């Protein structure tokens, strides 16, 4: 089976895990701090706080901004359920909005229409790694005096059309380093922000609300039993073992991005003349692509999916729109572009473990499917 997505780990990560294992303390320790510093340098960000998952990074970010019951957070429905559950975990209401046809990114006009006095946060999702129009979004945020939490789970390494790295600006950016992301820690995530007071609050909340100033010793050096808890917190810190993997993965990021872009560009070239297939509008010089998604026209998506499966090629559907899940359903809400996209989208294999021969095989089978369609 040619896998649709997969992490790419080697001997370096294994050696790093061994070293962390031998160190003996697996919690929030020196590798976590080292990873945060490396990410700060890479992103050009002021503050990086490493967490155990991308979902907890989103929850922490919202919680630290004071989001809670009675508040609304606007988020595209076409995202992983994690974005919605992170909002729900605060007690706030996720307000699903529509996406644009050609990018599947949050439709900013639809988003703006959904702003109410209860809206506290706008949560864009950089779908497939493609940054949404942050310049326009930040203008809307200023106009309505809101906050922005970017769900950048897909977009580690991407830059905007203005040449800024995702994570180097804005209010709060959350990345995921789960096992299939552009880099992985096994499981992991980070909250990135530029404001010192906010970063300090997020750090405190990440570790059960323990006030670091009341606990001056780094926990892995000498565990202090004397500390003060002043606020609600969570046990969301990254472990030393996961950070050790992340440090090695970060060293390989440039190669990973180059290979991911190369595969996408092969797909783009091969598919450009297939009329039954629509490619997304993405600039691959800026995007560090996480998934490669096509739209299959004329109700043929499921047929193509099966055709590829029969030829040992795994595909995916990113995602079931969240407003269609019973838990997030909003009475009377329809999101036409999102619902149309859900019928048409198909994710093709994209990861650094794919050989050129496997990429060619995917292309050959997709082309064959559409050629056979034309014959009937
Ligand atoms: C868009 C999006 N948001 C959030 C997450 C959550 O990240 P994690 O799996 O690290 O909790 C993911 C992970 O798949 C994602 O794709």
PDB file of N, CA, C and O in Angstrom, residues 12 38 42 49 109 144 151 178 186 197 204-205 219 234 238 245 276 281-283 326 337 348:
ATOM      1  N   UNK A  12      18.922   9.033  13.534  1.00  0.00           N
ATOM      2  CA  UNK A  12      19.220  10.224  14.361  1.00  0.00           C
ATOM      3  C   UNK A  12      18.170  10.363  15.468  1.00  0.00           C
ATOM      4  O   UNK A  12      18.503  10.637  16.628  1.00  0.00           O
ATOM      5  N   UNK A  38      15.415  26.240  19.725  1.00  0.00           N
ATOM      6  CA  UNK A  38      15.661  25.978  18.300  1.00  0.00           C
ATOM      7  C   UNK A  38      14.476  26.467  17.458  1.00  0.00           C
ATOM      8  O   UNK A  38      14.670  27.048  16.382  1.00  0.00           O
ATOM      9  N   UNK A  42      14.398  29.323  14.579  1.00  0.00           N
ATOM     10  CA  UNK A  42      13.925  28.985  13.234  1.00  0.00           C
ATOM     11  C   UNK A  42      12.799  29.924  12.805  1.00  0.00           C
ATOM     12  O   UNK A  42      12.788  30.441  11.690  1.00  0.00           O
ATOM     13  N   UNK A  49       6.230  27.812  23.410  1.00  0.00           N
ATOM     14  CA  UNK A  49       5.906  26.983  24.577  1.00  0.00           C
ATOM     15  C   UNK A  49       5.492  25.609  24.049  1.00  0.00           C
ATOM     16  O   UNK A  49       4.481  25.479  23.350  1.00  0.00           O
ATOM     17  N   UNK A 109     -14.999  36.912   4.026  1.00  0.00           N
ATOM     18  CA  UNK A 109     -16.282  37.666   3.961  1.00  0.00           C
ATOM     19  C   UNK A 109     -17.345  36.933   4.791  1.00  0.00           C
ATOM     20  O   UNK A 109     -18.073  37.542   5.568  1.00  0.00           O
ATOM     21  N   UNK A 144     -12.457  45.009  14.695  1.00  0.00           N
ATOM     22  CA  UNK A 144     -13.480  44.545  15.646  1.00  0.00           C
ATOM     23  C   UNK A 144     -12.907  44.317  17.046  1.00  0.00           C
ATOM     24  O   UNK A 144     -13.594  43.818  17.923  1.00  0.00           O
ATOM     25  N   UNK A 151      -4.662  28.252  13.750  1.00  0.00           N
ATOM     26  CA  UNK A 151      -4.445  26.810  13.769  1.00  0.00           C
ATOM     27  C   UNK A 151      -3.504  26.515  12.602  1.00  0.00           C
ATOM     28  O   UNK A 151      -3.923  26.390  11.454  1.00  0.00           O
ATOM     29  N   UNK A 178       2.357  16.101  15.510  1.00  0.00           N
ATOM     30  CA  UNK A 178       1.949  14.698  15.649  1.00  0.00           C
ATOM     31  C   UNK A 178       2.624  13.856  14.569  1.00  0.00           C
ATOM     32  O   UNK A 178       3.419  14.381  13.782  1.00  0.00           O
ATOM     33  N   UNK A 186       6.670  12.629  17.406  1.00  0.00           N
ATOM     34  CA  UNK A 186       5.870  11.467  17.807  1.00  0.00           C
ATOM     35  C   UNK A 186       4.477  12.007  18.078  1.00  0.00           C
ATOM     36  O   UNK A 186       3.557  11.833  17.315  1.00  0.00           O
ATOM     37  N   UNK A 197       3.848  38.811  28.537  1.00  0.00           N
ATOM     38  CA  UNK A 197       2.921  38.489  29.639  1.00  0.00           C
ATOM     39  C   UNK A 197       2.035  37.300  29.266  1.00  0.00           C
ATOM     40  O   UNK A 197       1.784  36.411  30.091  1.00  0.00           O
ATOM     41  N   UNK A 204       2.618  29.009  32.555  1.00  0.00           N
ATOM     42  CA  UNK A 204       2.092  28.639  33.868  1.00  0.00           C
ATOM     43  C   UNK A 204       0.913  27.677  33.729  1.00  0.00           C
ATOM     44  O   UNK A 204       0.818  26.679  34.445  1.00  0.00           O
ATOM     45  N   UNK A 205       0.069  27.967  32.752  1.00  0.00           N
ATOM     46  CA  UNK A 205      -1.104  27.107  32.530  1.00  0.00           C
ATOM     47  C   UNK A 205      -0.711  25.747  31.987  1.00  0.00           C
ATOM     48  O   UNK A 205      -1.381  24.747  32.222  1.00  0.00           O
ATOM     49  N   UNK A 219      12.615  21.776  37.273  1.00  0.00           N
ATOM     50  CA  UNK A 219      12.121  20.559  37.927  1.00  0.00           C
ATOM     51  C   UNK A 219      13.017  19.333  37.719  1.00  0.00           C
ATOM     52  O   UNK A 219      13.072  18.454  38.573  1.00  0.00           O
ATOM     53  N   UNK A 234      -3.192  23.118  33.345  1.00  0.00           N
ATOM     54  CA  UNK A 234      -3.388  21.796  32.740  1.00  0.00           C
ATOM     55  C   UNK A 234      -2.048  21.072  32.689  1.00  0.00           C
ATOM     56  O   UNK A 234      -0.991  21.693  32.769  1.00  0.00           O
ATOM     57  N   UNK A 238       5.278  19.304  26.970  1.00  0.00           N
ATOM     58  CA  UNK A 238       5.909  18.287  26.125  1.00  0.00           C
ATOM     59  C   UNK A 238       6.887  17.465  26.971  1.00  0.00           C
ATOM     60  O   UNK A 238       7.492  17.980  27.913  1.00  0.00           O
ATOM     61  N   UNK A 245      13.123  13.995  19.813  1.00  0.00           N
ATOM     62  CA  UNK A 245      12.799  13.645  18.419  1.00  0.00           C
ATOM     63  C   UNK A 245      12.635  14.926  17.592  1.00  0.00           C
ATOM     64  O   UNK A 245      13.168  15.046  16.484  1.00  0.00           O
ATOM     65  N   UNK A 276     -11.556  16.769 -15.445  1.00  0.00           N
ATOM     66  CA  UNK A 276     -12.431  16.280 -14.375  1.00  0.00           C
ATOM     67  C   UNK A 276     -11.859  16.504 -12.983  1.00  0.00           C
ATOM     68  O   UNK A 276     -12.446  16.070 -11.977  1.00  0.00           O
ATOM     69  N   UNK A 281      -5.541  26.327  -5.477  1.00  0.00           N
ATOM     70  CA  UNK A 281      -4.661  27.456  -5.805  1.00  0.00           C
ATOM     71  C   UNK A 281      -3.668  27.651  -4.647  1.00  0.00           C
ATOM     72  O   UNK A 281      -4.019  28.153  -3.587  1.00  0.00           O
ATOM     73  N   UNK A 282      -2.464  27.170  -4.883  1.00  0.00           N
ATOM     74  CA  UNK A 282      -1.430  27.232  -3.833  1.00  0.00           C
ATOM     75  C   UNK A 282      -0.107  27.650  -4.471  1.00  0.00           C
ATOM     76  O   UNK A 282       0.249  27.144  -5.534  1.00  0.00           O
ATOM     77  N   UNK A 283       0.608  28.552  -3.808  1.00  0.00           N
ATOM     78  CA  UNK A 283       1.932  28.929  -4.291  1.00  0.00           C
ATOM     79  C   UNK A 283       2.959  28.040  -3.581  1.00  0.00           C
ATOM     80  O   UNK A 283       3.228  28.217  -2.388  1.00  0.00           O
ATOM     81  N   UNK A 326     -22.814  15.572  14.908  1.00  0.00           N
ATOM     82  CA  UNK A 326     -23.913  15.859  15.851  1.00  0.00           C
ATOM     83  C   UNK A 326     -23.511  16.802  16.983  1.00  0.00           C
ATOM     84  O   UNK A 326     -24.279  17.689  17.357  1.00  0.00           O
ATOM     85  N   UNK A 337     -20.169  26.134   0.215  1.00  0.00           N
ATOM     86  CA  UNK A 337     -18.852  25.770  -0.365  1.00  0.00           C
ATOM     87  C   UNK A 337     -18.234  24.595   0.384  1.00  0.00           C
ATOM     88  O   UNK A 337     -17.622  23.712  -0.200  1.00  0.00           O
ATOM     89  N   UNK A 348      -4.304  12.972  -1.822  1.00  0.00           N
ATOM     90  CA  UNK A 348      -3.410  11.973  -2.438  1.00  0.00           C
ATOM     91  C   UNK A 348      -2.148  11.815  -1.582  1.00  0.00           C
ATOM     92  O   UNK A 348      -1.829  12.689  -0.771  1.00  0.00           O
TER      93      UNK A 348
END
